[in-house]
Coordinates of C-alpha atoms in Angstrom, one line a residue:
Q1 CA 14.5 56.6 -13.0
N2 CA 17.8 55.7 -14.4
P3 CA 17.3 53.4 -17.3
R4 CA 19.4 50.1 -18.0
R5 CA 21.8 50.3 -20.7
T6 CA 22.4 47.1 -22.8
T7 CA 25.3 46.9 -25.2
V8 CA 24.4 45.2 -28.6
M9 CA 26.5 44.2 -31.4
A10 CA 25.9 46.5 -34.5
G11 CA 24.5 44.5 -37.3
P12 CA 25.1 45.0 -41.1
W13 CA 22.1 46.9 -41.4
L14 CA 23.4 49.6 -39.0
L15 CA 26.5 49.8 -41.2
R16 CA 24.7 50.2 -44.4
R17 CA 22.5 53.1 -43.0
V18 CA 25.4 54.9 -41.4
V19 CA 27.2 54.9 -44.7
H20 CA 24.2 55.9 -46.6
R21 CA 23.7 59.1 -44.7
S22 CA 27.3 59.8 -44.6
R23 CA 28.0 59.7 -48.3
H24 CA 27.9 63.5 -48.6
L25 CA 30.7 63.8 -45.8
F26 CA 33.3 61.9 -48.2
A27 CA 34.6 63.4 -51.3
T28 CA 36.2 60.2 -52.7
S29 CA 35.9 56.6 -52.5
D30 CA 38.6 56.2 -50.5
D31 CA 37.1 58.0 -47.6
T32 CA 34.3 55.5 -48.0
Q33 CA 36.4 52.6 -47.9
T34 CA 38.2 53.8 -44.8
L35 CA 34.8 54.1 -43.1
Y36 CA 34.0 50.4 -43.9
S37 CA 37.3 49.4 -42.4
A38 CA 37.0 51.2 -39.3
F39 CA 33.6 49.3 -38.6
Y40 CA 35.1 46.1 -39.3
R41 CA 38.4 46.6 -37.6
F42 CA 36.9 47.9 -34.3
Q43 CA 33.8 45.8 -34.5
C44 CA 31.7 48.9 -33.4
H45 CA 29.0 48.7 -30.9
Y46 CA 26.2 51.0 -30.2
A47 CA 24.3 51.7 -27.0
T48 CA 20.7 51.5 -26.8
T49 CA 18.4 52.3 -23.7
V50 CA 16.1 49.2 -22.4
T51 CA 13.9 49.3 -19.5
D52 CA 13.9 46.6 -16.8
A53 CA 10.4 45.8 -17.6
Q54 CA 11.3 45.0 -21.3
V55 CA 14.2 42.9 -20.3
C56 CA 12.2 40.7 -17.7
N57 CA 9.4 40.3 -20.6
R58 CA 11.9 38.9 -22.9
N59 CA 13.5 36.6 -20.4
E60 CA 10.0 35.3 -19.4
N61 CA 9.0 34.8 -23.2
E62 CA 12.3 32.9 -23.6
K63 CA 11.8 30.7 -20.6
A64 CA 8.2 30.0 -21.6
K65 CA 9.4 28.1 -24.6
W66 CA 11.5 25.5 -22.4
L67 CA 10.8 22.8 -20.0
T68 CA 13.4 23.4 -16.9
L69 CA 14.6 20.1 -15.2
P70 CA 15.8 20.1 -11.7
P71 CA 19.5 20.9 -11.4
F72 CA 21.8 17.8 -11.3
N73 CA 22.8 16.8 -8.0
A74 CA 25.8 14.4 -7.0
T75 CA 23.7 11.3 -6.4
V76 CA 25.0 7.6 -5.8
N77 CA 25.6 5.6 -8.9
G78 CA 23.7 2.5 -8.6
A79 CA 25.6 0.6 -11.1
D80 CA 28.9 1.3 -9.5
L81 CA 27.2 0.4 -6.0
G82 CA 25.9 -2.7 -7.4
R83 CA 29.3 -3.7 -8.9
E84 CA 31.1 -3.0 -5.4
L85 CA 28.6 -5.1 -3.5
A86 CA 28.9 -7.8 -6.1
G87 CA 32.6 -7.8 -5.0
V88 CA 34.0 -6.4 -8.4
K89 CA 37.2 -4.2 -7.8
M90 CA 36.9 -0.7 -9.5
D91 CA 39.7 1.8 -10.2
V92 CA 39.9 4.7 -8.0
K93 CA 39.8 7.2 -11.2
E94 CA 36.6 5.5 -12.2
N95 CA 35.0 5.6 -9.1
S96 CA 35.6 9.6 -8.6
T97 CA 34.8 10.4 -12.1
N98 CA 31.2 11.6 -12.9
T99 CA 29.6 9.2 -15.4
M100 CA 26.2 11.0 -15.5
T101 CA 25.7 12.1 -19.2
A102 CA 23.0 14.6 -20.3
L103 CA 21.1 11.8 -21.8
K104 CA 20.9 9.7 -18.7
W105 CA 19.8 12.8 -16.5
V106 CA 16.9 13.6 -18.9
Q107 CA 15.7 9.9 -19.1
R108 CA 16.0 9.9 -15.0
C109 CA 14.0 13.2 -14.7
C110 CA 11.6 12.4 -17.4
P111 CA 11.0 8.7 -17.6
E112 CA 7.7 9.1 -19.2
L113 CA 9.2 10.4 -22.1
P114 CA 9.8 7.8 -24.9
K115 CA 13.7 7.0 -25.3
S116 CA 13.3 7.7 -29.1
L117 CA 11.9 11.1 -28.4
V118 CA 14.9 12.1 -26.1
Q119 CA 17.4 10.7 -28.4
K120 CA 15.8 12.7 -31.2
L121 CA 15.9 16.0 -29.2
F122 CA 19.7 15.3 -28.7
R123 CA 20.1 14.5 -32.4
L124 CA 18.3 17.8 -33.6
R125 CA 20.2 19.8 -31.1
Q126 CA 17.1 20.9 -29.3
V127 CA 18.5 20.4 -25.6
R128 CA 20.0 23.2 -23.9
R129 CA 22.1 23.3 -20.7
D130 CA 22.7 26.2 -18.1
S131 CA 26.2 25.5 -16.6
S132 CA 26.6 26.2 -12.9
N133 CA 30.4 27.0 -13.0
V134 CA 30.3 29.4 -16.1
E135 CA 28.5 32.8 -16.0
E136 CA 26.4 32.5 -19.4
Q137 CA 23.7 34.9 -20.5
R138 CA 21.7 32.1 -22.3
P139 CA 22.1 28.4 -22.0
K140 CA 23.9 26.5 -24.8
R141 CA 23.3 23.4 -26.7
V142 CA 24.4 20.1 -25.4
S143 CA 25.2 16.9 -26.4
A144 CA 23.9 13.5 -25.3
K145 CA 27.4 12.2 -24.0
E146 CA 28.5 15.2 -22.5
S147 CA 28.9 15.0 -18.6
M148 CA 26.8 16.7 -16.1
N149 CA 28.3 19.1 -13.3
V150 CA 26.8 19.7 -9.8
G151 CA 24.0 22.3 -10.4
D152 CA 23.7 22.2 -14.0
R153 CA 20.2 22.5 -15.5
I154 CA 18.8 21.1 -18.5
F155 CA 16.0 22.6 -20.7
L156 CA 13.8 20.8 -23.1
P157 CA 11.3 22.2 -25.5
I158 CA 8.0 23.0 -23.8
T159 CA 6.3 21.0 -26.6
V160 CA 7.3 17.5 -25.0
Q161 CA 4.9 18.0 -22.4
K162 CA 2.2 17.5 -25.1
F163 CA 3.7 14.3 -26.5
P164 CA 1.9 11.1 -25.3
S165 CA 4.1 9.1 -22.8
E166 CA 3.0 5.5 -23.6
K167 CA 0.4 3.9 -25.4
V168 CA -0.7 1.6 -22.6
V169 CA -4.3 0.0 -22.4
D170 CA -5.6 1.5 -19.1
Y171 CA -7.6 -1.5 -17.6
P172 CA -10.1 -0.4 -14.9
S173 CA -9.1 -1.2 -11.2
S174 CA -10.6 -4.1 -9.4
E175 CA -10.7 -4.9 -5.8
E176 CA -10.3 -8.6 -6.4
E177 CA -7.2 -7.8 -8.5
R178 CA -5.6 -5.5 -6.0
K179 CA -6.2 -8.0 -3.2
F180 CA -4.7 -11.0 -5.3
V181 CA -1.6 -8.9 -6.2
H182 CA -1.1 -7.8 -2.5
S183 CA -1.2 -11.4 -1.5
L184 CA 1.8 -12.0 -3.6
E185 CA 4.1 -9.6 -1.7
L186 CA 6.5 -11.4 0.6
Y187 CA 8.9 -8.7 1.4
K188 CA 9.0 -4.9 1.3
D189 CA 11.4 -2.0 2.5
P190 CA 11.9 1.6 1.0
E191 CA 14.0 0.2 -1.8
I192 CA 12.9 -3.0 -3.2
I193 CA 9.6 -5.3 -3.3
V194 CA 9.6 -9.0 -3.4
V195 CA 6.6 -11.0 -4.4
N196 CA 5.8 -14.5 -5.0
K197 CA 5.1 -14.8 -8.6
P198 CA 2.2 -17.4 -9.6
P199 CA 2.8 -19.9 -12.5
G200 CA 1.2 -18.7 -15.6
M201 CA 1.5 -15.0 -15.4
P202 CA 4.0 -13.1 -17.5
V203 CA 6.5 -11.2 -16.1
Q204 CA 6.8 -8.7 -18.7
G205 CA 4.2 -7.3 -21.4
G206 CA 4.5 -8.2 -25.3
I207 CA 2.7 -9.5 -28.4
G208 CA -0.5 -11.3 -27.3
I209 CA 0.1 -10.6 -23.6
K210 CA -2.7 -8.6 -21.9
R211 CA -1.7 -8.5 -18.2
S212 CA 1.8 -8.7 -17.2
L213 CA 3.1 -8.8 -13.5
D214 CA 5.0 -5.4 -14.1
E215 CA 1.9 -3.7 -15.4
L216 CA 0.2 -4.8 -12.2
A217 CA 2.8 -4.0 -10.0
A218 CA 2.8 -0.5 -11.5
K219 CA -0.8 -0.3 -10.7
Y220 CA -1.2 -1.9 -7.4
M221 CA 2.3 -2.0 -5.7
R222 CA 3.4 1.6 -5.8
H223 CA 2.2 2.0 -2.2
E224 CA 3.6 5.4 -0.8
C225 CA 6.2 5.5 -3.5
S226 CA 5.7 7.8 -6.5
E227 CA 7.8 5.7 -8.7
A228 CA 6.4 2.4 -10.1
P229 CA 8.6 -0.9 -9.4
R230 CA 11.2 -2.1 -11.9
L231 CA 11.9 -5.3 -13.0
V232 CA 15.7 -6.4 -12.3
H233 CA 15.5 -10.0 -13.3
R234 CA 12.7 -12.3 -14.9
L235 CA 11.1 -15.6 -14.6
D236 CA 9.7 -17.8 -17.1
R237 CA 6.0 -17.5 -17.6
D238 CA 5.2 -20.8 -16.2
C239 CA 8.0 -20.7 -13.6
S240 CA 7.0 -19.5 -10.0
G241 CA 8.7 -18.1 -7.0
L242 CA 10.7 -15.2 -5.8
L243 CA 11.0 -12.3 -8.2
V244 CA 12.7 -9.0 -7.0
M245 CA 11.8 -5.5 -8.1
G246 CA 13.4 -2.2 -7.4
R247 CA 11.1 0.7 -6.0
T248 CA 13.2 3.3 -7.3
Q249 CA 15.5 3.8 -10.2
L250 CA 18.8 3.8 -8.2
S251 CA 18.0 0.6 -6.4
A252 CA 16.8 -1.0 -9.5
S253 CA 20.1 0.0 -11.3
A254 CA 22.2 -1.6 -8.2
L255 CA 20.1 -4.6 -8.2
H256 CA 20.4 -5.0 -12.1
S257 CA 24.3 -4.8 -11.6
I258 CA 24.3 -7.5 -9.0
F259 CA 22.5 -9.8 -11.0
R260 CA 24.6 -9.2 -14.1
E261 CA 27.9 -9.1 -12.5
K262 CA 27.3 -12.3 -10.7
T263 CA 26.6 -13.9 -14.2
F264 CA 29.8 -12.5 -15.8
D265 CA 31.9 -13.4 -12.8
S266 CA 30.9 -16.9 -12.3
Q267 CA 33.1 -18.4 -15.0
N268 CA 36.2 -17.5 -13.2
E269 CA 35.4 -17.6 -9.6
D270 CA 36.4 -20.5 -7.2
L271 CA 33.1 -22.0 -6.8
E272 CA 34.0 -23.8 -3.6
S273 CA 35.7 -21.0 -1.5
K274 CA 34.4 -17.6 -2.6
K275 CA 31.4 -16.4 -0.8
R276 CA 28.4 -15.6 -3.2
I277 CA 26.8 -12.5 -2.4
L278 CA 23.6 -13.5 -4.5
Q279 CA 22.3 -17.1 -4.1
K280 CA 19.3 -18.6 -5.8
K281 CA 17.9 -21.8 -5.2
Y282 CA 15.1 -23.4 -7.1
W283 CA 13.1 -26.6 -6.4
A284 CA 11.9 -28.7 -9.3
L285 CA 10.3 -31.9 -9.7
V286 CA 12.0 -34.0 -12.7
I287 CA 10.9 -37.3 -14.5
G288 CA 13.8 -40.0 -13.6
C289 CA 16.7 -39.6 -11.4
P290 CA 20.1 -38.3 -11.8
R291 CA 23.1 -40.8 -11.8
R292 CA 24.8 -38.6 -8.9
S293 CA 23.3 -37.3 -5.8
G294 CA 24.7 -33.7 -6.7
G295 CA 27.4 -31.8 -8.6
I296 CA 28.0 -28.9 -10.9
I297 CA 26.8 -28.7 -14.4
S298 CA 29.1 -26.6 -16.7
A299 CA 27.6 -26.7 -20.1
P300 CA 27.4 -23.7 -22.5
L301 CA 24.1 -23.0 -24.0
G302 CA 23.1 -21.6 -27.4
K303 CA 20.1 -20.7 -29.5
L304 CA 18.6 -22.8 -32.4
V305 CA 16.3 -21.1 -34.8
L306 CA 13.5 -23.5 -36.1
D307 CA 10.7 -23.1 -38.4
N308 CA 12.0 -20.6 -40.6
G309 CA 12.2 -18.3 -37.8
K310 CA 8.9 -18.8 -36.3
S311 CA 10.3 -20.4 -33.1
E312 CA 13.5 -21.0 -31.2
R313 CA 14.9 -23.6 -28.7
I314 CA 18.0 -23.2 -26.4
T315 CA 20.4 -26.3 -26.3
I316 CA 23.7 -27.4 -25.2
M317 CA 26.5 -26.4 -27.5
S318 CA 29.2 -29.0 -28.5
D319 CA 31.6 -26.4 -29.6
V320 CA 32.2 -24.0 -26.7
R321 CA 34.0 -21.5 -29.2
A322 CA 30.7 -21.2 -31.4
P323 CA 29.8 -17.3 -31.5
S324 CA 26.2 -18.2 -30.1
A325 CA 27.6 -20.3 -27.1
Q326 CA 27.0 -18.6 -23.6
Y327 CA 28.8 -20.0 -20.5
A328 CA 25.9 -21.5 -18.1
V329 CA 26.7 -23.0 -14.7
T330 CA 24.2 -24.8 -12.4
E331 CA 24.6 -26.4 -9.0
Y332 CA 22.2 -29.2 -8.0
R333 CA 21.7 -31.7 -5.5
I334 CA 18.8 -34.4 -5.0
I335 CA 16.4 -33.4 -2.2
G336 CA 14.4 -36.6 -2.5
S337 CA 13.3 -39.5 -4.8
S338 CA 10.3 -41.6 -5.2
E339 CA 9.9 -45.2 -6.5
K340 CA 7.3 -43.7 -8.7
G341 CA 9.9 -42.3 -11.2
Y342 CA 10.1 -38.7 -9.7
T343 CA 13.0 -36.9 -8.0
W344 CA 13.1 -33.5 -6.3
L345 CA 15.9 -31.4 -7.0
E346 CA 17.4 -28.0 -5.5
L347 CA 19.0 -26.3 -8.5
S348 CA 21.5 -23.3 -7.9
P349 CA 22.0 -21.2 -11.0
L350 CA 25.3 -19.4 -11.0
T351 CA 24.7 -17.9 -14.0
G352 CA 21.5 -16.2 -15.5
R353 CA 21.0 -17.8 -19.1
K354 CA 17.5 -18.0 -20.8
H355 CA 16.2 -21.8 -19.8
Q356 CA 19.4 -22.5 -18.3
L357 CA 17.8 -24.8 -15.5
R358 CA 15.2 -26.5 -18.0
V359 CA 18.0 -27.2 -20.5
H360 CA 20.5 -28.6 -17.9
C361 CA 18.0 -30.9 -16.5
A362 CA 16.5 -32.2 -19.7
E363 CA 19.9 -32.4 -21.8
A364 CA 23.0 -32.7 -19.2
L365 CA 21.0 -34.7 -16.4
G366 CA 18.5 -36.5 -18.8
T367 CA 15.7 -35.5 -16.3
P368 CA 13.5 -33.3 -17.9
I369 CA 11.3 -31.1 -15.3
V370 CA 7.5 -31.9 -15.0
G371 CA 5.6 -29.9 -17.1
D372 CA 8.4 -28.8 -19.3
Y373 CA 6.8 -29.9 -22.8
K374 CA 9.2 -27.7 -24.7
Y375 CA 12.5 -29.7 -23.6
G376 CA 11.1 -32.9 -22.4
W377 CA 7.7 -33.6 -24.6
Q378 CA 9.1 -37.4 -25.2
A379 CA 9.4 -38.1 -21.5
H380 CA 5.9 -36.7 -20.8
R381 CA 4.4 -39.2 -23.4
K382 CA 5.6 -42.3 -21.4
M383 CA 4.8 -40.4 -18.0
K384 CA 2.2 -42.1 -15.9
H385 CA -0.2 -40.0 -14.0
L386 CA -0.5 -41.0 -10.5
P387 CA -4.0 -40.5 -8.7
L388 CA -4.2 -38.5 -5.7
P389 CA -3.9 -41.0 -2.6
T390 CA -6.8 -41.4 -0.2
S391 CA -4.7 -40.1 2.7
V392 CA -4.2 -36.8 0.8
L393 CA -7.8 -36.2 0.1
N394 CA -8.7 -36.9 3.8
L395 CA -6.1 -34.6 5.0
G396 CA -7.3 -31.4 3.1
V397 CA -6.0 -29.2 6.0
Q398 CA -2.6 -29.9 4.8
I399 CA -3.1 -28.7 1.4
P400 CA -2.8 -25.1 1.2
R401 CA -6.1 -23.1 0.4
Q402 CA -6.5 -21.9 -3.0
K403 CA -6.2 -18.1 -3.7
P404 CA -8.8 -16.5 -5.8
D405 CA -8.1 -16.4 -9.4
P406 CA -9.0 -13.3 -11.1
F407 CA -6.7 -13.7 -14.1
N408 CA -7.5 -17.4 -15.0
L409 CA -4.4 -19.0 -14.3
R410 CA -5.7 -22.2 -13.4
L411 CA -4.1 -22.5 -9.9
G412 CA -6.2 -25.1 -8.6
N413 CA -4.7 -28.0 -10.7
G414 CA -1.6 -28.8 -12.6
S415 CA -0.2 -31.4 -10.4
I416 CA 1.0 -34.8 -11.1
S417 CA -2.2 -36.4 -10.5
D418 CA -3.8 -34.1 -13.2
K419 CA -3.5 -35.2 -17.1
Q420 CA -1.6 -32.1 -17.9
P421 CA 0.6 -31.0 -15.0
H422 CA 2.1 -27.3 -14.8
L423 CA 5.9 -26.7 -14.8
H424 CA 7.2 -27.8 -11.5
L425 CA 9.9 -25.4 -11.3
H426 CA 9.9 -22.8 -8.3
C427 CA 12.4 -20.1 -7.0
K428 CA 12.2 -20.8 -3.6
E429 CA 15.1 -19.2 -1.8
M430 CA 17.0 -16.2 -2.4
V431 CA 19.9 -14.5 -0.6
L432 CA 20.9 -10.8 -1.8
P433 CA 22.4 -7.7 -0.1
N434 CA 20.3 -5.3 1.8
I435 CA 20.3 -2.8 -0.8
S436 CA 18.4 -0.1 1.4
V437 CA 21.3 -0.2 4.1
A438 CA 23.9 0.0 1.3
L439 CA 22.4 3.1 -0.2
Q440 CA 21.9 4.7 3.1
R441 CA 25.6 4.2 4.0
A442 CA 26.6 5.3 0.4
Q443 CA 24.6 8.6 0.8
V444 CA 26.2 9.4 4.0
V445 CA 29.8 8.5 3.4
S446 CA 31.0 8.9 -0.2
D447 CA 33.5 6.1 0.2
A448 CA 31.6 3.9 2.5
D449 CA 32.9 0.2 3.0
L450 CA 30.0 -1.9 1.7
V451 CA 31.9 -5.2 2.2
D452 CA 30.0 -6.1 5.5
V453 CA 26.5 -5.1 4.4
E454 CA 24.2 -7.6 5.7
S455 CA 22.2 -9.9 3.5
I456 CA 18.5 -10.6 3.3
K457 CA 17.2 -14.4 3.1
L458 CA 14.0 -14.7 1.3
V459 CA 11.9 -17.7 1.1
A460 CA 8.6 -18.5 -1.0
P461 CA 6.1 -21.0 -0.3
L462 CA 5.4 -23.8 -3.0
P463 CA 2.5 -23.0 -5.3
F464 CA -0.6 -25.0 -5.0
H465 CA 0.1 -27.7 -7.6
M466 CA 3.7 -28.4 -6.5
Q467 CA 2.7 -28.7 -2.8
K468 CA 0.0 -31.1 -3.9
S469 CA 2.5 -33.2 -5.9
W470 CA 4.9 -33.2 -2.7
D471 CA 2.2 -34.5 -0.6
C472 CA 1.2 -37.0 -3.3
L473 CA 4.7 -38.3 -3.5
S474 CA 5.3 -38.2 0.2
S475 CA 2.2 -40.5 1.0

């Protein structure tokens, strides 16, 4: 039966009301001034009786205005894990400090919200935080760069639930498309998924692109995972081969860090002695033959803007100190050559620059890749198209069966026997750390040693047009 008593700060309206009713008690203005001073000096409080039901209703009404995110937990930092696997030494202080900011935590908990909206909420000071280590009656405003502590909760305006996440055209599902996309899968574990990208399929959406591999993966490759696979690196649209995607945000962050750190570190590493934690090997059919059977190409690349900004081209920069020059290294060796004017090369990019292999083959070696009309159009004008030998036609069993082509990729042609061959560049082999095992160790032991984490070797068979060209030159 005892009501709950809550102390509330007296407002100016209360002070005016008390003074107005007490004017007859004071004979002089000095007495009135004394009363004002007493209120301001002692910051008078008054007690009011509030029932528990009224307090609960008020708290429920306040909570109804906010969207509560899960409490922050001390998870493994994917970027730090990737740098450690890549062999980058990190300071103890850098490893021990928590780098998760309020902005990153909101983006992790609400990946469907546009980044522009989340940043706008922080700018307008509409994000609140309830700290676990401080007893507070109400959540306080938090800035985007403030670090999160274990147990902290973030509150967003409830109106964000009505905001459309993305304006994406939802194409109807097709059983033929699903079977085709699933046929591209080469490897899958709880953290990553690896596909053999067909030539002609764009990796990421953009202007004029209706269907991309990341969109198809989000639709057909979720399997038992609640998150959609995320890209960690890219292949050119006309290039084929191994493409790795992270199945969770944590694994994608670790993989992206590995790909990025190996690009930055390759310019300082000993190419002969140092173990490479990430290895990529491409097969390419080039026009002509390099002067040497193998070697290392170290030529910086830069971008040239053409046609008043309508197009661009990557080229080897003569001035290494130019602002647009990017360090690029490629290791190559000859797999096989033909008297018909073609050579098979194995290319190992030690850096990840745009069009690196295509430019190094065309400009550094003088042997453009077959089907690369952007950097080797002059060589294609003189190229003689070889008819498919009768021996290959009679051995139809050796030619791989063509897959269904629901996306009109023209997978049935494009070899050197056709008038307009496809790009003959294929990511055939890749060696990378076992992210799944590394994450399991890091989650069990905070300072686990990840140096001896086993590696995964992935191999992707040649696409139809390259296999057809191989058989044609081998006959």
